[in-house]
Coordinates of C-alpha atoms in Angstrom, one line a residue:
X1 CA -17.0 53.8 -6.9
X2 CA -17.5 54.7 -3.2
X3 CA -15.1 52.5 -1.2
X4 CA -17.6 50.5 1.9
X5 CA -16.5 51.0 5.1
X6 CA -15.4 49.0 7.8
X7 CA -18.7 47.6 9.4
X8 CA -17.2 48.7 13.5
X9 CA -14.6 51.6 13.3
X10 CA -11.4 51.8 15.1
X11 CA -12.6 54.6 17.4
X12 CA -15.9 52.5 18.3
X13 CA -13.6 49.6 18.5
X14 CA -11.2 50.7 21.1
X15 CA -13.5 53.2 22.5
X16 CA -11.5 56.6 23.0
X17 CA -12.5 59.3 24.8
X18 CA -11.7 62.8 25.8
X19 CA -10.2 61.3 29.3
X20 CA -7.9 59.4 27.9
X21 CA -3.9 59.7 28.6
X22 CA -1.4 60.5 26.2
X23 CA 2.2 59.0 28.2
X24 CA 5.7 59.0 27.1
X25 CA 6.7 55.2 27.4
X26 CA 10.2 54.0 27.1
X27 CA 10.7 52.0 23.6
X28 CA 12.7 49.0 25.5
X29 CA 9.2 48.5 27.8
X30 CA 7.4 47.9 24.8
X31 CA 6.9 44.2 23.0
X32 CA 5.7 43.3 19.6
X33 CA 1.9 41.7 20.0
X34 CA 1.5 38.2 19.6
X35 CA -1.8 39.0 17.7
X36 CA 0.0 41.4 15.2
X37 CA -1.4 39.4 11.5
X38 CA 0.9 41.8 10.1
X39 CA 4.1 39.6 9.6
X40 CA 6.6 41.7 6.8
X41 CA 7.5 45.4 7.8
X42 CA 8.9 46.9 4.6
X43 CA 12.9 48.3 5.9
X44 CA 12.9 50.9 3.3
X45 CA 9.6 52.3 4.3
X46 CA 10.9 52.3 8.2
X47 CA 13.7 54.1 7.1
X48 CA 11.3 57.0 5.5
X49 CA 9.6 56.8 8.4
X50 CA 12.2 57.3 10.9
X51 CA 13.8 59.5 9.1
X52 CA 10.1 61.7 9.7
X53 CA 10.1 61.0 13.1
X54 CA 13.5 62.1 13.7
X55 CA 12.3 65.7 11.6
X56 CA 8.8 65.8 13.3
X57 CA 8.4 63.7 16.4
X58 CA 5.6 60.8 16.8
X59 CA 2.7 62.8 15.4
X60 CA 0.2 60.0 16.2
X61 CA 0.4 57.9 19.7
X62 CA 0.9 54.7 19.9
X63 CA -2.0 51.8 21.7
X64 CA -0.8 49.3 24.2
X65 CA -2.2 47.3 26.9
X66 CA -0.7 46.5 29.5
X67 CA 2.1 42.8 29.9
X68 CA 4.0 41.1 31.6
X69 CA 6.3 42.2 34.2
X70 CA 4.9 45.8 34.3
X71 CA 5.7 46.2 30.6
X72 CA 3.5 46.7 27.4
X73 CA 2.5 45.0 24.7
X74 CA 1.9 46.7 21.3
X75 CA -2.1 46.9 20.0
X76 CA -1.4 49.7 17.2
X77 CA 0.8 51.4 15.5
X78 CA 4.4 48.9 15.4
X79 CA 5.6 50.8 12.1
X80 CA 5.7 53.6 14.3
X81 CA 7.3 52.0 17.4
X82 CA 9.9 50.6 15.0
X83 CA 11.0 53.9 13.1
X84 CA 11.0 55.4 16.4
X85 CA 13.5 52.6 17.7
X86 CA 15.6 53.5 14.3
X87 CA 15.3 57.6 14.8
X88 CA 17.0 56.7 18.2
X89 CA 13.9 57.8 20.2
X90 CA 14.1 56.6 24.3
X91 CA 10.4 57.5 24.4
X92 CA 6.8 56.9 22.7
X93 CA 3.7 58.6 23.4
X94 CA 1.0 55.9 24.2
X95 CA -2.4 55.1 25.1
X96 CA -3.2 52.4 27.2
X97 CA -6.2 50.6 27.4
X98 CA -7.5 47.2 29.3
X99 CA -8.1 44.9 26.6
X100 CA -9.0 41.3 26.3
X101 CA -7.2 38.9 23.8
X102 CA -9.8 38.8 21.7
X103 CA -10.4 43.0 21.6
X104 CA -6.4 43.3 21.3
X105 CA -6.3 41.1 17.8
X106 CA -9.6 42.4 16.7
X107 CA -8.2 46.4 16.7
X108 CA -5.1 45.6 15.2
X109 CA -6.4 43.5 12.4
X110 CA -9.1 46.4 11.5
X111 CA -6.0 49.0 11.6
X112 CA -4.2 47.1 9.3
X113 CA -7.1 46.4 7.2
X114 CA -7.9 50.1 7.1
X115 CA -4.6 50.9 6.2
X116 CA -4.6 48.1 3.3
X117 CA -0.7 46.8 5.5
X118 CA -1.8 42.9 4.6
X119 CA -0.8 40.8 2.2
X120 CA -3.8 37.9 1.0
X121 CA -1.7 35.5 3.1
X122 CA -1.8 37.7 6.0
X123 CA -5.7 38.6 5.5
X124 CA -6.3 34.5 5.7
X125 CA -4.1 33.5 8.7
X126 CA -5.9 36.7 10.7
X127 CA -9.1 35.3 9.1
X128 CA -8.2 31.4 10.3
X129 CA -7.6 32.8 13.7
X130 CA -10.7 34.6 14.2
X131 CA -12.3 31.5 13.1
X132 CA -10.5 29.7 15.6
X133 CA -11.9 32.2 18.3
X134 CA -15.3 31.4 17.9
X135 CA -16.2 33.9 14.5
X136 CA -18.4 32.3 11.2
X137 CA -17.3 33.7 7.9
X138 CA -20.7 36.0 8.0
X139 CA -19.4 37.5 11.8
X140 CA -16.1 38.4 9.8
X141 CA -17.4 39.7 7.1
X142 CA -19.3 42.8 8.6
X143 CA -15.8 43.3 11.4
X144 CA -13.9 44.0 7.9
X145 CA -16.8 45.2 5.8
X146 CA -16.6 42.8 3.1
X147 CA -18.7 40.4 1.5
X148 CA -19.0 36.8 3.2
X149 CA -17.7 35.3 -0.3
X150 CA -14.5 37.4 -0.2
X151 CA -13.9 36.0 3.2
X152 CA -14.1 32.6 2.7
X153 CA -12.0 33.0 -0.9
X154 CA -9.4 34.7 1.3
X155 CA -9.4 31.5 4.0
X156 CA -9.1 29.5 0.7
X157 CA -5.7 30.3 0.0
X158 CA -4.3 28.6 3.1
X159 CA -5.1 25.6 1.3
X160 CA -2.6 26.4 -1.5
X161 CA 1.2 24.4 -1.6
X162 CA 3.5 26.0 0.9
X163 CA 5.4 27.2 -2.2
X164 CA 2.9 28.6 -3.9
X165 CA 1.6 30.4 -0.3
X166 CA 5.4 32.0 -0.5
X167 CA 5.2 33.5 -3.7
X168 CA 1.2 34.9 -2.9
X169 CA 3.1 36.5 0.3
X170 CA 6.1 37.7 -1.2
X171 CA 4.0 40.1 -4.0
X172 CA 4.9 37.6 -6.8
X173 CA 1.4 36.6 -7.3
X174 CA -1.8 38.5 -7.5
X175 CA -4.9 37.9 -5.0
X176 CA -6.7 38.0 -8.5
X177 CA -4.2 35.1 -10.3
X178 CA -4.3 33.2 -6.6
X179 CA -8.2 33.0 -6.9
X180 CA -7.7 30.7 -10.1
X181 CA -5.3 28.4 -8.4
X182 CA -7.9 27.7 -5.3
X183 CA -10.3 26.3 -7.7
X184 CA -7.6 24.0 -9.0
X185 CA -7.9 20.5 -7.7
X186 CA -4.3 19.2 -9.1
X187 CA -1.7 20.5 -7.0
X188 CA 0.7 19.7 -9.6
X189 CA -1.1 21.9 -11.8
X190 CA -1.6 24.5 -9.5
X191 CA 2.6 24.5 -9.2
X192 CA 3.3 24.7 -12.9
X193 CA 0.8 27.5 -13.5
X194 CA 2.2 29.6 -10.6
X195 CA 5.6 28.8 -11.3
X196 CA 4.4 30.5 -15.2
X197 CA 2.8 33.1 -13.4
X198 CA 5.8 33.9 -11.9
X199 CA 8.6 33.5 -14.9
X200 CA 6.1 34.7 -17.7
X201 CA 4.0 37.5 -16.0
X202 CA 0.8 35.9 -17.9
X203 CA -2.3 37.9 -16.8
X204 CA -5.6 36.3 -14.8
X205 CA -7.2 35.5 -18.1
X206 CA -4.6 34.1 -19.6
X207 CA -4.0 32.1 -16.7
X208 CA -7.9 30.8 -16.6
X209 CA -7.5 30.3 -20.8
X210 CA -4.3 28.2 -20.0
X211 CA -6.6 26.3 -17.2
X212 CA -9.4 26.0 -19.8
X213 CA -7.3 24.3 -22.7
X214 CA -6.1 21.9 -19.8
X215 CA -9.4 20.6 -18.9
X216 CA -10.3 20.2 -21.8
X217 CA -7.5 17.7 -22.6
X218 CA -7.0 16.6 -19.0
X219 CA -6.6 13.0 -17.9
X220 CA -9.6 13.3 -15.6
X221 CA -8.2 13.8 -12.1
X222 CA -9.8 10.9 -10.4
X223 CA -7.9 8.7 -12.5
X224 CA -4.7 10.5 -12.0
X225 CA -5.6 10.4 -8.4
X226 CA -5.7 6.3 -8.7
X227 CA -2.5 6.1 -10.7
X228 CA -0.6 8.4 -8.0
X229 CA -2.3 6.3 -5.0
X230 CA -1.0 3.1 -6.7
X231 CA 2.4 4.0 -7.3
X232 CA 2.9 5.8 -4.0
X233 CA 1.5 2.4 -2.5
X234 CA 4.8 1.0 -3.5
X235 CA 7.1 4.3 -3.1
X236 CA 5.3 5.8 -0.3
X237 CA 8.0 8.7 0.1
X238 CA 8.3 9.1 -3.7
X239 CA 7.9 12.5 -5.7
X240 CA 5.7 12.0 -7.9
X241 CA 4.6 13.9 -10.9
X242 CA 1.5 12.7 -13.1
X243 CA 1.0 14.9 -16.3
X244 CA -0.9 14.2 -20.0
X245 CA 1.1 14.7 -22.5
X246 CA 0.3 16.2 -26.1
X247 CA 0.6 13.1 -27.8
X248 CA -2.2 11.7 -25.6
X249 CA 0.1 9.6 -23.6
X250 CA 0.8 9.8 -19.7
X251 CA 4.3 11.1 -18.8
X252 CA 5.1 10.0 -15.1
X253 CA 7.9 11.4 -13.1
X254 CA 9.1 9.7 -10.0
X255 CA 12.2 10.5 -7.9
X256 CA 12.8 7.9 -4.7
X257 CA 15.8 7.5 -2.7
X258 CA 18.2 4.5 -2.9
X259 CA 17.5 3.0 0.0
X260 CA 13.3 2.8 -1.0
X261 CA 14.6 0.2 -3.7
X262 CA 17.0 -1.4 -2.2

């Protein structure tokens, strides 16, 4: 299968030309963008990398535009700025460029992209914040050259527990396997099966056969939802856990601090 392109190219993106500059830039001038949505840089792969800069040089430049106090502010290529802090480099070569905000987060999130550097947690915050800036799912779509459905199942996951957001960033749970637990309405639920995703290594079908059998024998969720809201009513700060048992009965879990009773 032919891989689809990016809708807008870097090079159309940033618009190089012929005339532009290559300069040597000190390292220490340099700052990390605040639009980077890459947020993990692998040490082990900066290490190889420095270790190929110390052997070879900077093969590539760098792209900045231009900060605060006369210094610069990274657009692409901060893997590279990195290894070359760790080779012991004093110097970059760089291309500057005037850029807007919005042109500055829109490069680096389509070099990333084009480089495959995010995680599914990464694509959706980048995602959120280009929503934020004015972009539909459909304007999104055809910057990264995806489909407008992959887009919005991508924004989908920021809606996931903050532990279960953890694990999708840290590489213990598959964009595939995180896909299933968006369409779960029971957060509980969506805990225990990532927790099993996580401990067993069960595939995506498994994982959907597991979610299958549950429905089928599921205390129907808005009547979970009304036992939770009435409890909670009386331990507001209470953790709760609601789950159906085998037997058929409810099994209810609820941990409240001493003063709540007292």
């Amino acid at each position: 299968m032919v891989e689809k392109k990016l809708g807008k190219g870097l090079s159309s993106l940033i618009g190089f030309s012929k005339k532009d500059e290559i300069i040597m830039i000190s390292v220490d001038r340099i700052k990390p963008s605040a639009f980077q949505p890459r947020r993990r840089f692998d040490q082990k792969s900066l290490s190889e990398l420095a270790e190929s800069i110390k052997a070879k040089g900077v093969i590539e430049p760098i792209l900045v535009r231009v900060g605060k106090n006369g210094d610069y502010e990274l657009v692409c290529g901060e893997r590279r700025w990195r290894a070359s802090k760790f080779a012991g480099l004093e110097k970059i070569p760089a291309i500057v460029k005037n850029l807007t905000d919005e042109e500055a987060f829109e490069i680096s999130l389509i070099e990333n992209i084009q480089r495959e550097d995010l995680t599914p947690i990464e694509f959706a915050l980048a995602f959120d914040k280009l929503i934020k800036m004015g972009y539909q799912h459909e304007d999104i779509a055809k910057k990264v050259g995806k489909s407008r459905s992959w887009v919005t199942n991508m924004l989908r996951i920021l809606k996931l527990p903050e532990n279960v957001k953890k694990l999708i960033d840290e590489g213990k749970i598959s964009l595939g396997h995180a896909k299933v637990l968006c369409s779960i309405e029971d957060k509980d639920l969506v805990e225990e099966l990532a927790e099993k995703i996580v401990k067993d290594g069960i595939s995506v079908r498994e994982v959907e056969e597991i979610l299958k059998e549950k429905r089928q024998k599921a205390l129907p969720f808005p009547i979970k939802e009304k036992i939770k809201s009435k409890i909670q009513k009386v331990f507001p700060e209470s953790d709760l856990k609601i789950k159906q048992r085998k037997d058929n009965k409810i099994e209810i879990r609820l941990i409240v601090s001493k003063e709540s009773i007292l």
